[in-house]
Structure formats: C-alpha cells, structure tokens
Amino acid sequence: MALTGNQMDVFEASMPRLKAIAYRLLGSASDAEDAVQDTFLRWQAADIERIEVPEAWLTKVLTNLCLNQLTSARARRETYVGQWLPEPLLAGDPMLGPADTVEQRESVSYAVLTLMERLSPNERAVYVLREAFGYPHRRIAEILDITEAAGQQIFHRAKKHIASGRARAEVDEAATRRIVEEFLTAATSGRTEPLVRLLTADAVAIGDGGGKVPARAKAFEGALAVAKFMRGLFTPGKAKRAIAGGSAAIHITSVNGHPAIVAVVDGRLIGITCLEITADGIAALRSQVNPDKLEHANRRWAATDHGEPLFHAF
C-alpha cells in the first residue's frame, strides 16, 4: 500500500527513537536497523487511518518484533563461539538516542548493555522503555500486554539485576581520558606492575571474536591476569601484525558514551576496547574484534576525522 507524504513523515520522525529503542533492546546496530525496517513494512501494510496514536502503535510493533528476536537470539548465542558482546557505537551515532539524564546515558553504556544480557526479554523491554525513554508504566503495560502492576514488578526486578552487576561509582568524565592515557602508557611499558595499579582487584577482560578473530573463550579475571594479558597484547610481534593486517594506529575516543581505545589498520577499525572506569580503578575491559560487529562503527569512522593516532602498536 502506498503511503501518503504525511504518513511517511510520521514514520521518518519516529525513526531515530525507534532505532535507539531497538539498539538498546538487541545490543546490535544491524539487528536494530532490520527491526525498524520490519516495523516500516507493517506500517505500510496497516490501515493507518484507524491508528489513533501512531507513535504508540509504532513503539508497540517495534518492541514486540525485538522481543521475538531476543527469544531466538538466546538460542543462537548458546552456539556462539566464545564471549558475546554488543555492537559498539561511536560518539555522535544517532542510534545512541537521548542522553539528557544519567539514566539515559547509562542505559546505552557498554557495561549496562552487557549486563542486560542477564535479563529476560520482558525485563529488558520494561527496563529500556522506563529507564531510557521515560515511558509511564501504564504505557509500558499497553505495549507489552501486561498489567501495570506486573510491569512495575518487572522493572524493579530488572533494575535490581542491573544494579547487582554494576561496579562501584564511576569517575567523573573529566578524569577518564587521563586514566585511559595512563593505561596505554602502562600497557606499552613492558611491565606488569603499572597496569596492576590501575586495575581493580577483581578486574576482568573480555573479548568477542565471534570465531572469526582470535579471542579467548573465557574472560581474564583478576588484576594480575588482566595486566599480563594487556602487556602481552601491546608487545610488538610479527604474529600480531600478521593477524591485524599491519601496524595498528591507536586512538582514544568515546564509544557508547564512555572512553574507549580503538585500533585502526589502513583506515579500518579492527578492534574497539571499552573501559569501565570506577573510583577504584579500571573494573573491566571489553573488546569487540568480531569484524561483523564492527561494520556499523566502521562506516561512521570512515565518515569522520579523528586526527593523528597516539601511537602505532604491534
């Protein structure tokens, strides 16, 4: 069915919000774009004249498409090779969505997106709609076809799960770049001790290679284990250059609203490491090296200027 200009305008005005919701629900930029496209197809086929509140209708359709995808994704991830991490988004990506409040910014952080994998599909949907987009519980109940009381219970349960997995209070934004620079200096020093001092005692390092790029199947746990791994990672060697495809230019940037280290070879991102920085030190390093999950970030990287790298690794 052909849409009128006004009906197209309604959908296009909703697209940024729909993409931001879908990304938070799915942890995947490519899957979020597919979910929004499927929502458009349903909008195109609907009797739009009978839809009283298009924004509510579109949100309901999109959310339920994402819930179906989350259910099937859980089964797929049981056979996923190694650790699973979300797709990272570079600074300024419209899919990051609203960032006016602490809750909105945190809901799209790499740390919280990873923690949301612990939630059931319904818990994740309620948490995202309430925490990131401020939907009232009444609206959330209508979207998910549950009672308002049930929605409130689900939200409190989801928030408790996320809070229990969060690290200590975060460092203010002004100090994070200095900490990242100190980390890189320590990692390239060839010594373990400076790295250990920057990490929390229970620090973890996780890598997602998706079976396409070498990445340890289990996380490194504890400051000493993480420090030894990072020291080795930044030690130059022919094998590393061969795997990377050359010497990697190292930049510091913002990913999902928090500091990250990116490695670039011939203008192409080959790895993004997101740092979870707390008042006690660096609590986690989550590295996305699966090339499939870097495609979206690569398109944005290629379209912007990032200046000179800090140094070249490997």
PDB file of C-alpha atoms in Angstrom:
ATOM      1  CA  MET A   1       0.000   0.000   0.000  1.00  0.00           C
ATOM      2  CA  ALA A   2       1.386   3.397  -0.973  1.00  0.00           C
ATOM      3  CA  LEU A   3       1.869   5.829   1.887  1.00  0.00           C
ATOM      4  CA  THR A   4       0.905   9.480   1.734  1.00  0.00           C
ATOM      5  CA  GLY A   5       3.560  12.115   2.278  1.00  0.00           C
ATOM      6  CA  ASN A   6       2.187  12.799   5.753  1.00  0.00           C
ATOM      7  CA  GLN A   7       2.285   9.102   6.688  1.00  0.00           C
ATOM      8  CA  MET A   8       5.904   8.877   5.529  1.00  0.00           C
ATOM      9  CA  ASP A   9       6.714  11.995   7.558  1.00  0.00           C
ATOM     10  CA  VAL A  10       5.183  10.407  10.663  1.00  0.00           C
ATOM     11  CA  PHE A  11       7.350   7.313  10.319  1.00  0.00           C
ATOM     12  CA  GLU A  12      10.533   9.207   9.485  1.00  0.00           C
ATOM     13  CA  ALA A  13      10.028  11.447  12.515  1.00  0.00           C
ATOM     14  CA  SER A  14       9.794   8.335  14.682  1.00  0.00           C
ATOM     15  CA  MET A  15      12.821   6.569  13.180  1.00  0.00           C
ATOM     16  CA  PRO A  16      15.544   7.975  15.480  1.00  0.00           C
ATOM     17  CA  ARG A  17      13.597   6.954  18.585  1.00  0.00           C
ATOM     18  CA  LEU A  18      12.718   3.539  17.156  1.00  0.00           C
ATOM     19  CA  LYS A  19      16.357   2.832  16.263  1.00  0.00           C
ATOM     20  CA  ALA A  20      17.520   3.910  19.719  1.00  0.00           C
ATOM     21  CA  ILE A  21      14.967   1.626  21.408  1.00  0.00           C
ATOM     22  CA  ALA A  22      15.810  -1.306  19.143  1.00  0.00           C
ATOM     23  CA  TYR A  23      19.559  -0.939  19.705  1.00  0.00           C
ATOM     24  CA  ARG A  24      19.155  -0.966  23.480  1.00  0.00           C
ATOM     25  CA  LEU A  25      16.864  -3.972  23.280  1.00  0.00           C
ATOM     26  CA  LEU A  26      19.019  -6.006  20.895  1.00  0.00           C
ATOM     27  CA  GLY A  27      22.565  -4.797  21.532  1.00  0.00           C
ATOM     28  CA  SER A  28      23.118  -4.868  17.776  1.00  0.00           C
ATOM     29  CA  ALA A  29      23.072  -1.942  15.372  1.00  0.00           C
ATOM     30  CA  SER A  30      22.470  -4.148  12.332  1.00  0.00           C
ATOM     31  CA  ASP A  31      19.616  -6.030  14.025  1.00  0.00           C
ATOM     32  CA  ALA A  32      18.134  -2.727  15.211  1.00  0.00           C
ATOM     33  CA  GLU A  33      18.084  -1.409  11.650  1.00  0.00           C
ATOM     34  CA  ASP A  34      16.387  -4.619  10.480  1.00  0.00           C
ATOM     35  CA  ALA A  35      13.757  -4.329  13.231  1.00  0.00           C
ATOM     36  CA  VAL A  36      12.982  -0.743  12.227  1.00  0.00           C
ATOM     37  CA  GLN A  37      12.697  -1.777   8.584  1.00  0.00           C
ATOM     38  CA  ASP A  38      10.267  -4.563   9.547  1.00  0.00           C
ATOM     39  CA  THR A  39       8.283  -2.022  11.550  1.00  0.00           C
ATOM     40  CA  PHE A  40       8.070   0.180   8.460  1.00  0.00           C
ATOM     41  CA  LEU A  41       6.738  -2.732   6.396  1.00  0.00           C
ATOM     42  CA  ARG A  42       3.986  -3.276   8.962  1.00  0.00           C
ATOM     43  CA  TRP A  43       3.242   0.457   8.981  1.00  0.00           C
ATOM     44  CA  GLN A  44       2.982   0.363   5.212  1.00  0.00           C
ATOM     45  CA  ALA A  45       0.547  -2.569   5.334  1.00  0.00           C
ATOM     46  CA  ALA A  46      -1.599  -1.213   8.186  1.00  0.00           C
ATOM     47  CA  ASP A  47      -4.896   0.654   7.974  1.00  0.00           C
ATOM     48  CA  ILE A  48      -3.197   3.837   9.148  1.00  0.00           C
ATOM     49  CA  GLU A  49      -6.365   5.924   9.146  1.00  0.00           C
ATOM     50  CA  ARG A  50      -7.628   3.816  12.059  1.00  0.00           C
ATOM     51  CA  ILE A  51      -4.431   4.216  14.142  1.00  0.00           C
ATOM     52  CA  GLU A  52      -5.203   6.900  16.721  1.00  0.00           C
ATOM     53  CA  VAL A  53      -1.688   7.344  18.165  1.00  0.00           C
ATOM     54  CA  PRO A  54       0.950   6.430  15.558  1.00  0.00           C
ATOM     55  CA  GLU A  55       3.877   6.846  17.983  1.00  0.00           C
ATOM     56  CA  ALA A  56       2.349   4.334  20.399  1.00  0.00           C
ATOM     57  CA  TRP A  57       1.476   1.906  17.591  1.00  0.00           C
ATOM     58  CA  LEU A  58       4.972   2.017  16.115  1.00  0.00           C
ATOM     59  CA  THR A  59       6.619   1.545  19.519  1.00  0.00           C
ATOM     60  CA  LYS A  60       4.415  -1.457  20.275  1.00  0.00           C
ATOM     61  CA  VAL A  61       5.132  -3.114  16.921  1.00  0.00           C
ATOM     62  CA  LEU A  62       8.876  -2.486  17.170  1.00  0.00           C
ATOM     63  CA  THR A  63       9.112  -3.699  20.763  1.00  0.00           C
ATOM     64  CA  ASN A  64       7.300  -6.929  20.011  1.00  0.00           C
ATOM     65  CA  LEU A  65       9.482  -7.566  16.956  1.00  0.00           C
ATOM     66  CA  CYS A  66      12.535  -7.091  19.192  1.00  0.00           C
ATOM     67  CA  LEU A  67      11.099  -9.403  21.861  1.00  0.00           C
ATOM     68  CA  ASN A  68      10.670 -12.141  19.267  1.00  0.00           C
ATOM     69  CA  GLN A  69      14.215 -11.578  18.081  1.00  0.00           C
ATOM     70  CA  LEU A  70      15.598 -11.654  21.619  1.00  0.00           C
ATOM     71  CA  THR A  71      13.975 -15.019  22.230  1.00  0.00           C
ATOM     72  CA  SER A  72      15.553 -16.551  19.130  1.00  0.00           C
ATOM     73  CA  ALA A  73      18.860 -14.755  19.791  1.00  0.00           C
ATOM     74  CA  ARG A  74      19.200 -16.529  23.135  1.00  0.00           C
ATOM     75  CA  ALA A  75      19.147 -19.856  21.359  1.00  0.00           C
ATOM     76  CA  ARG A  76      21.707 -18.650  18.784  1.00  0.00           C
ATOM     77  CA  ARG A  77      24.049 -17.391  21.473  1.00  0.00           C
ATOM     78  CA  GLU A  78      24.210 -20.846  23.027  1.00  0.00           C
ATOM     79  CA  THR A  79      26.229 -21.878  19.969  1.00  0.00           C
ATOM     80  CA  TYR A  80      28.116 -18.566  19.616  1.00  0.00           C
ATOM     81  CA  VAL A  81      31.881 -19.051  19.552  1.00  0.00           C
ATOM     82  CA  GLY A  82      33.458 -17.511  22.650  1.00  0.00           C
ATOM     83  CA  GLN A  83      32.192 -14.496  24.578  1.00  0.00           C
ATOM     84  CA  TRP A  84      29.280 -12.421  23.240  1.00  0.00           C
ATOM     85  CA  LEU A  85      29.442  -8.628  23.465  1.00  0.00           C
ATOM     86  CA  PRO A  86      27.183  -5.918  21.971  1.00  0.00           C
ATOM     87  CA  GLU A  87      27.961  -3.943  18.843  1.00  0.00           C
ATOM     88  CA  PRO A  88      29.743  -0.710  19.825  1.00  0.00           C
ATOM     89  CA  LEU A  89      28.533   2.725  18.720  1.00  0.00           C
ATOM     90  CA  LEU A  90      30.928   5.622  18.206  1.00  0.00           C
ATOM     91  CA  ALA A  91      30.276   9.104  19.604  1.00  0.00           C
ATOM     92  CA  GLY A  92      27.567  11.027  17.795  1.00  0.00           C
ATOM     93  CA  ASP A  93      25.785   7.985  16.402  1.00  0.00           C
ATOM     94  CA  PRO A  94      22.048   8.835  16.314  1.00  0.00           C
ATOM     95  CA  MET A  95      21.283   5.290  17.472  1.00  0.00           C
ATOM     96  CA  LEU A  96      22.675   6.189  20.904  1.00  0.00           C
ATOM     97  CA  GLY A  97      19.430   8.066  21.467  1.00  0.00           C
ATOM     98  CA  PRO A  98      18.662  10.504  24.286  1.00  0.00           C
ATOM     99  CA  ALA A  99      21.467  11.398  26.709  1.00  0.00           C
ATOM    100  CA  ASP A 100      19.891  14.148  28.805  1.00  0.00           C
ATOM    101  CA  THR A 101      19.873  12.236  32.101  1.00  0.00           C
ATOM    102  CA  VAL A 102      22.262   9.922  33.911  1.00  0.00           C
ATOM    103  CA  GLU A 103      19.788   7.069  33.442  1.00  0.00           C
ATOM    104  CA  GLN A 104      19.589   7.613  29.692  1.00  0.00           C
ATOM    105  CA  ARG A 105      23.361   7.752  29.315  1.00  0.00           C
ATOM    106  CA  GLU A 106      23.923   4.691  31.449  1.00  0.00           C
ATOM    107  CA  SER A 107      21.264   2.635  29.672  1.00  0.00           C
ATOM    108  CA  VAL A 108      23.351   2.676  26.492  1.00  0.00           C
ATOM    109  CA  SER A 109      26.766   2.226  28.128  1.00  0.00           C
ATOM    110  CA  TYR A 110      28.683  -0.848  27.018  1.00  0.00           C
ATOM    111  CA  ALA A 111      28.773  -2.115  30.601  1.00  0.00           C
ATOM    112  CA  VAL A 112      24.988  -1.941  31.069  1.00  0.00           C
ATOM    113  CA  LEU A 113      24.232  -3.349  27.599  1.00  0.00           C
ATOM    114  CA  THR A 114      26.396  -6.330  28.547  1.00  0.00           C
ATOM    115  CA  LEU A 115      24.631  -6.691  31.888  1.00  0.00           C
ATOM    116  CA  MET A 116      21.222  -6.567  30.172  1.00  0.00           C
ATOM    117  CA  GLU A 117      22.058  -9.922  28.600  1.00  0.00           C
ATOM    118  CA  ARG A 118      21.202 -11.371  32.015  1.00  0.00           C
ATOM    119  CA  LEU A 119      17.627 -10.114  31.795  1.00  0.00           C
ATOM    120  CA  SER A 120      14.667 -11.903  30.290  1.00  0.00           C
ATOM    121  CA  PRO A 121      13.253 -10.299  27.114  1.00  0.00           C
ATOM    122  CA  ASN A 122      10.350  -8.751  29.070  1.00  0.00           C
ATOM    123  CA  GLU A 123      12.666  -7.432  31.786  1.00  0.00           C
ATOM    124  CA  ARG A 124      14.904  -5.869  29.181  1.00  0.00           C
ATOM    125  CA  ALA A 125      11.978  -4.228  27.387  1.00  0.00           C
ATOM    126  CA  VAL A 126      10.487  -2.771  30.570  1.00  0.00           C
ATOM    127  CA  TYR A 127      13.894  -1.552  31.760  1.00  0.00           C
ATOM    128  CA  VAL A 128      14.731   0.146  28.455  1.00  0.00           C
ATOM    129  CA  LEU A 129      11.336   1.779  27.933  1.00  0.00           C
ATOM    130  CA  ARG A 130      11.178   3.070  31.503  1.00  0.00           C
ATOM    131  CA  GLU A 131      14.811   3.930  32.286  1.00  0.00           C
ATOM    132  CA  ALA A 132      15.995   5.219  28.913  1.00  0.00           C
ATOM    133  CA  PHE A 133      12.825   6.702  27.430  1.00  0.00           C
ATOM    134  CA  GLY A 134      10.744   7.553  30.483  1.00  0.00           C
ATOM    135  CA  TYR A 135       7.612   5.726  29.367  1.00  0.00           C
ATOM    136  CA  PRO A 136       4.994   5.616  32.151  1.00  0.00           C
ATOM    137  CA  HIS A 137       4.187   2.171  33.476  1.00  0.00           C
ATOM    138  CA  ARG A 138       0.681   2.439  32.023  1.00  0.00           C
ATOM    139  CA  ARG A 139       2.087   2.846  28.509  1.00  0.00           C
ATOM    140  CA  ILE A 140       4.600   0.045  29.003  1.00  0.00           C
ATOM    141  CA  ALA A 141       1.785  -2.257  30.128  1.00  0.00           C
ATOM    142  CA  GLU A 142      -0.135  -1.467  26.926  1.00  0.00           C
ATOM    143  CA  ILE A 143       2.927  -2.091  24.748  1.00  0.00           C
ATOM    144  CA  LEU A 144       3.693  -5.458  26.347  1.00  0.00           C
ATOM    145  CA  ASP A 145       0.082  -6.548  27.000  1.00  0.00           C
ATOM    146  CA  ILE A 146       0.645  -6.923  30.732  1.00  0.00           C
ATOM    147  CA  THR A 147      -0.895  -5.273  33.777  1.00  0.00           C
ATOM    148  CA  GLU A 148       0.570  -2.058  35.107  1.00  0.00           C
ATOM    149  CA  ALA A 149       1.344  -3.748  38.433  1.00  0.00           C
ATOM    150  CA  ALA A 150       3.189  -6.560  36.663  1.00  0.00           C
ATOM    151  CA  GLY A 151       5.190  -4.011  34.685  1.00  0.00           C
ATOM    152  CA  GLN A 152       6.252  -2.232  37.866  1.00  0.00           C
ATOM    153  CA  GLN A 153       7.364  -5.512  39.428  1.00  0.00           C
ATOM    154  CA  ILE A 154       9.321  -6.439  36.296  1.00  0.00           C
ATOM    155  CA  PHE A 155      11.008  -3.024  36.272  1.00  0.00           C
ATOM    156  CA  HIS A 156      12.119  -3.235  39.901  1.00  0.00           C
ATOM    157  CA  ARG A 157      13.402  -6.766  39.341  1.00  0.00           C
ATOM    158  CA  ALA A 158      15.318  -5.730  36.220  1.00  0.00           C
ATOM    159  CA  LYS A 159      16.792  -2.668  37.925  1.00  0.00           C
ATOM    160  CA  LYS A 160      17.921  -4.834  40.850  1.00  0.00           C
ATOM    161  CA  HIS A 161      19.646  -7.283  38.463  1.00  0.00           C
ATOM    162  CA  ILE A 162      21.461  -4.437  36.710  1.00  0.00           C
ATOM    163  CA  ALA A 163      22.456  -2.761  39.997  1.00  0.00           C
ATOM    164  CA  SER A 164      23.833  -6.001  41.442  1.00  0.00           C
ATOM    165  CA  GLY A 165      26.129  -6.411  38.467  1.00  0.00           C
ATOM    166  CA  ARG A 166      27.353  -2.820  38.339  1.00  0.00           C
ATOM    167  CA  ALA A 167      30.794  -1.864  39.528  1.00  0.00           C
ATOM    168  CA  ARG A 168      31.486   0.902  42.030  1.00  0.00           C
ATOM    169  CA  ALA A 169      30.646   4.549  41.403  1.00  0.00           C
ATOM    170  CA  GLU A 170      32.135   5.856  38.186  1.00  0.00           C
ATOM    171  CA  VAL A 171      34.822   8.512  37.867  1.00  0.00           C
ATOM    172  CA  ASP A 172      33.788  11.932  36.584  1.00  0.00           C
ATOM    173  CA  GLU A 173      34.111  12.386  32.836  1.00  0.00           C
ATOM    174  CA  ALA A 174      36.948  14.913  33.050  1.00  0.00           C
ATOM    175  CA  ALA A 175      39.317  12.333  34.563  1.00  0.00           C
ATOM    176  CA  THR A 176      38.608   9.440  32.229  1.00  0.00           C
ATOM    177  CA  ARG A 177      40.897  10.412  29.343  1.00  0.00           C
ATOM    178  CA  ARG A 178      43.825  10.843  31.719  1.00  0.00           C
ATOM    179  CA  ILE A 179      43.170   7.364  33.108  1.00  0.00           C
ATOM    180  CA  VAL A 180      42.990   5.860  29.617  1.00  0.00           C
ATOM    181  CA  GLU A 181      46.243   7.568  28.650  1.00  0.00           C
ATOM    182  CA  GLU A 182      47.897   6.243  31.824  1.00  0.00           C
ATOM    183  CA  PHE A 183      46.593   2.799  30.967  1.00  0.00           C
ATOM    184  CA  LEU A 184      48.070   2.903  27.465  1.00  0.00           C
ATOM    185  CA  THR A 185      51.394   4.155  28.796  1.00  0.00           C
ATOM    186  CA  ALA A 186      51.453   1.281  31.289  1.00  0.00           C
ATOM    187  CA  ALA A 187      50.367  -1.287  28.689  1.00  0.00           C
ATOM    188  CA  THR A 188      53.216  -0.318  26.366  1.00  0.00           C
ATOM    189  CA  SER A 189      55.837  -0.111  29.104  1.00  0.00           C
ATOM    190  CA  GLY A 190      56.543  -3.831  29.005  1.00  0.00           C
ATOM    191  CA  ARG A 191      55.947  -4.026  32.759  1.00  0.00           C
ATOM    192  CA  THR A 192      53.043  -5.568  34.630  1.00  0.00           C
ATOM    193  CA  GLU A 193      53.128  -3.563  37.871  1.00  0.00           C
ATOM    194  CA  PRO A 194      51.967  -0.200  36.456  1.00  0.00           C
ATOM    195  CA  LEU A 195      48.942  -1.911  34.916  1.00  0.00           C
ATOM    196  CA  VAL A 196      48.020  -3.728  38.115  1.00  0.00           C
ATOM    197  CA  ARG A 197      47.952  -0.407  39.972  1.00  0.00           C
ATOM    198  CA  LEU A 198      45.390   0.978  37.511  1.00  0.00           C
ATOM    199  CA  LEU A 199      43.055  -2.017  37.738  1.00  0.00           C
ATOM    200  CA  THR A 200      40.601  -3.028  40.436  1.00  0.00           C
ATOM    201  CA  ALA A 201      41.449  -6.273  42.237  1.00  0.00           C
ATOM    202  CA  ASP A 202      38.526  -8.042  40.549  1.00  0.00           C
ATOM    203  CA  ALA A 203      39.046  -6.535  37.080  1.00  0.00           C
ATOM    204  CA  VAL A 204      38.018  -8.576  34.037  1.00  0.00           C
ATOM    205  CA  ALA A 205      38.987  -8.535  30.360  1.00  0.00           C
ATOM    206  CA  ILE A 206      36.554  -9.962  27.824  1.00  0.00           C
ATOM    207  CA  GLY A 207      36.977 -10.296  24.077  1.00  0.00           C
ATOM    208  CA  ASP A 208      34.414 -11.082  21.370  1.00  0.00           C
ATOM    209  CA  GLY A 209      35.960 -12.525  18.224  1.00  0.00           C
ATOM    210  CA  GLY A 210      32.899 -14.474  17.126  1.00  0.00           C
ATOM    211  CA  GLY A 211      35.142 -17.302  15.934  1.00  0.00           C
ATOM    212  CA  LYS A 212      36.466 -15.040  13.164  1.00  0.00           C
ATOM    213  CA  VAL A 213      39.309 -13.336  15.038  1.00  0.00           C
ATOM    214  CA  PRO A 214      41.374 -14.948  17.824  1.00  0.00           C
ATOM    215  CA  ALA A 215      39.858 -14.167  21.223  1.00  0.00           C
ATOM    216  CA  ARG A 216      39.999 -16.138  24.460  1.00  0.00           C
ATOM    217  CA  ALA A 217      36.848 -18.161  25.099  1.00  0.00           C
ATOM    218  CA  LYS A 218      36.916 -17.307  28.812  1.00  0.00           C
ATOM    219  CA  ALA A 219      37.388 -13.910  30.417  1.00  0.00           C
ATOM    220  CA  PHE A 220      40.625 -12.971  32.146  1.00  0.00           C
ATOM    221  CA  GLU A 221      39.818 -12.380  35.809  1.00  0.00           C
ATOM    222  CA  GLY A 222      41.766 -10.506  38.459  1.00  0.00           C
ATOM    223  CA  ALA A 223      44.146  -7.556  38.159  1.00  0.00           C
ATOM    224  CA  LEU A 224      47.302  -9.622  37.642  1.00  0.00           C
ATOM    225  CA  ALA A 225      45.799 -11.861  34.929  1.00  0.00           C
ATOM    226  CA  VAL A 226      44.333  -8.863  33.092  1.00  0.00           C
ATOM    227  CA  ALA A 227      47.598  -6.899  33.385  1.00  0.00           C
ATOM    228  CA  LYS A 228      49.667  -9.769  31.963  1.00  0.00           C
ATOM    229  CA  PHE A 229      47.236 -10.171  29.088  1.00  0.00           C
ATOM    230  CA  MET A 230      47.217  -6.458  28.223  1.00  0.00           C
ATOM    231  CA  ARG A 231      51.006  -6.219  28.475  1.00  0.00           C
ATOM    232  CA  GLY A 232      51.313  -9.129  26.070  1.00  0.00           C
ATOM    233  CA  LEU A 233      48.717  -7.670  23.736  1.00  0.00           C
ATOM    234  CA  PHE A 234      50.711  -4.460  23.315  1.00  0.00           C
ATOM    235  CA  THR A 235      54.077  -6.198  22.970  1.00  0.00           C
ATOM    236  CA  PRO A 236      55.180  -5.852  19.329  1.00  0.00           C
ATOM    237  CA  GLY A 237      55.445  -9.018  17.256  1.00  0.00           C
ATOM    238  CA  LYS A 238      55.232 -10.288  13.689  1.00  0.00           C
ATOM    239  CA  ALA A 239      52.371 -12.660  14.539  1.00  0.00           C
ATOM    240  CA  LYS A 240      50.209  -9.793  15.836  1.00  0.00           C
ATOM    241  CA  ARG A 241      50.912  -7.688  12.746  1.00  0.00           C
ATOM    242  CA  ALA A 242      50.017 -10.631  10.538  1.00  0.00           C
ATOM    243  CA  ILE A 243      46.690 -11.174  12.313  1.00  0.00           C
ATOM    244  CA  ALA A 244      45.889  -7.443  12.344  1.00  0.00           C
ATOM    245  CA  GLY A 245      46.953  -6.944   8.753  1.00  0.00           C
ATOM    246  CA  GLY A 246      49.624  -4.416   9.673  1.00  0.00           C
ATOM    247  CA  SER A 247      50.668  -1.997  12.379  1.00  0.00           C
ATOM    248  CA  ALA A 248      47.612  -0.655  14.221  1.00  0.00           C
ATOM    249  CA  ALA A 249      47.085   3.059  14.823  1.00  0.00           C
ATOM    250  CA  ILE A 250      45.773   3.564  18.365  1.00  0.00           C
ATOM    251  CA  HIS A 251      43.205   6.275  19.143  1.00  0.00           C
ATOM    252  CA  ILE A 252      41.200   7.221  22.226  1.00  0.00           C
ATOM    253  CA  THR A 253      37.564   8.015  21.531  1.00  0.00           C
ATOM    254  CA  SER A 254      34.096   7.759  23.049  1.00  0.00           C
ATOM    255  CA  VAL A 255      32.060   4.601  22.495  1.00  0.00           C
ATOM    256  CA  ASN A 256      28.549   4.235  23.894  1.00  0.00           C
ATOM    257  CA  GLY A 257      29.178   7.392  25.884  1.00  0.00           C
ATOM    258  CA  HIS A 258      32.309   6.170  27.654  1.00  0.00           C
ATOM    259  CA  PRO A 259      36.057   6.111  26.943  1.00  0.00           C
ATOM    260  CA  ALA A 260      37.390   3.510  24.560  1.00  0.00           C
ATOM    261  CA  ILE A 261      40.567   2.547  22.748  1.00  0.00           C
ATOM    262  CA  VAL A 262      40.308   1.830  19.036  1.00  0.00           C
ATOM    263  CA  ALA A 263      42.820   0.083  16.815  1.00  0.00           C
ATOM    264  CA  VAL A 264      42.835   1.064  13.142  1.00  0.00           C
ATOM    265  CA  VAL A 265      44.698  -0.567  10.257  1.00  0.00           C
ATOM    266  CA  ASP A 266      44.634   1.142   6.840  1.00  0.00           C
ATOM    267  CA  GLY A 267      41.716   3.326   7.920  1.00  0.00           C
ATOM    268  CA  ARG A 268      39.620   0.384   9.113  1.00  0.00           C
ATOM    269  CA  LEU A 269      38.670  -0.415  12.703  1.00  0.00           C
ATOM    270  CA  ILE A 270      39.934  -3.840  13.737  1.00  0.00           C
ATOM    271  CA  GLY A 271      39.159  -3.587  17.442  1.00  0.00           C
ATOM    272  CA  ILE A 272      37.351  -1.440  19.997  1.00  0.00           C
ATOM    273  CA  THR A 273      38.071  -1.803  23.710  1.00  0.00           C
ATOM    274  CA  CYS A 274      35.583  -0.156  26.062  1.00  0.00           C
ATOM    275  CA  LEU A 275      36.880   0.656  29.533  1.00  0.00           C
ATOM    276  CA  GLU A 276      34.671   0.604  32.609  1.00  0.00           C
ATOM    277  CA  ILE A 277      36.338   3.154  34.862  1.00  0.00           C
ATOM    278  CA  THR A 278      35.320   3.408  38.511  1.00  0.00           C
ATOM    279  CA  ALA A 279      36.543   5.326  41.538  1.00  0.00           C
ATOM    280  CA  ASP A 280      38.592   2.252  42.482  1.00  0.00           C
ATOM    281  CA  GLY A 281      40.242   1.815  39.096  1.00  0.00           C
ATOM    282  CA  ILE A 282      39.527   0.156  35.766  1.00  0.00           C
ATOM    283  CA  ALA A 283      36.992  -2.574  36.524  1.00  0.00           C
ATOM    284  CA  ALA A 284      36.534  -4.074  33.067  1.00  0.00           C
ATOM    285  CA  LEU A 285      37.914  -4.037  29.542  1.00  0.00           C
ATOM    286  CA  ARG A 286      35.507  -5.302  26.904  1.00  0.00           C
ATOM    287  CA  SER A 287      36.999  -5.733  23.441  1.00  0.00           C
ATOM    288  CA  GLN A 288      34.948  -6.124  20.276  1.00  0.00           C
ATOM    289  CA  VAL A 289      37.080  -7.608  17.491  1.00  0.00           C
ATOM    290  CA  ASN A 290      34.432  -9.560  15.575  1.00  0.00           C
ATOM    291  CA  PRO A 291      34.561  -7.845  12.154  1.00  0.00           C
ATOM    292  CA  ASP A 292      30.830  -8.360  11.613  1.00  0.00           C
ATOM    293  CA  LYS A 293      30.099  -6.315  14.738  1.00  0.00           C
ATOM    294  CA  LEU A 294      32.426  -3.523  13.677  1.00  0.00           C
ATOM    295  CA  GLU A 295      30.799  -2.821  10.311  1.00  0.00           C
ATOM    296  CA  HIS A 296      28.413  -0.163  11.614  1.00  0.00           C
ATOM    297  CA  ALA A 297      31.168   1.578  13.589  1.00  0.00           C
ATOM    298  CA  ASN A 298      33.492   1.384  10.593  1.00  0.00           C
ATOM    299  CA  ARG A 299      31.046   3.278   8.395  1.00  0.00           C
ATOM    300  CA  ARG A 300      30.860   6.088  10.928  1.00  0.00           C
ATOM    301  CA  TRP A 301      34.635   6.078  11.499  1.00  0.00           C
ATOM    302  CA  ALA A 302      35.276   6.441   7.777  1.00  0.00           C
ATOM    303  CA  ALA A 303      32.959   9.452   7.591  1.00  0.00           C
ATOM    304  CA  THR A 304      34.665  11.488  10.335  1.00  0.00           C
ATOM    305  CA  ASP A 305      38.102  12.921  11.040  1.00  0.00           C
ATOM    306  CA  HIS A 306      39.961  11.572  14.083  1.00  0.00           C
ATOM    307  CA  GLY A 307      43.289  13.336  13.879  1.00  0.00           C
ATOM    308  CA  GLU A 308      46.650  11.706  14.457  1.00  0.00           C
ATOM    309  CA  PRO A 309      46.815   8.477  16.474  1.00  0.00           C
ATOM    310  CA  LEU A 310      48.534   8.384  19.853  1.00  0.00           C
ATOM    311  CA  PHE A 311      50.957   5.736  18.590  1.00  0.00           C
ATOM    312  CA  HIS A 312      51.218   2.627  16.435  1.00  0.00           C
ATOM    313  CA  ALA A 313      51.018  -0.787  18.112  1.00  0.00           C
ATOM    314  CA  PHE A 314      52.343  -4.209  17.124  1.00  0.00           C
TER     315      PHE A 314
END
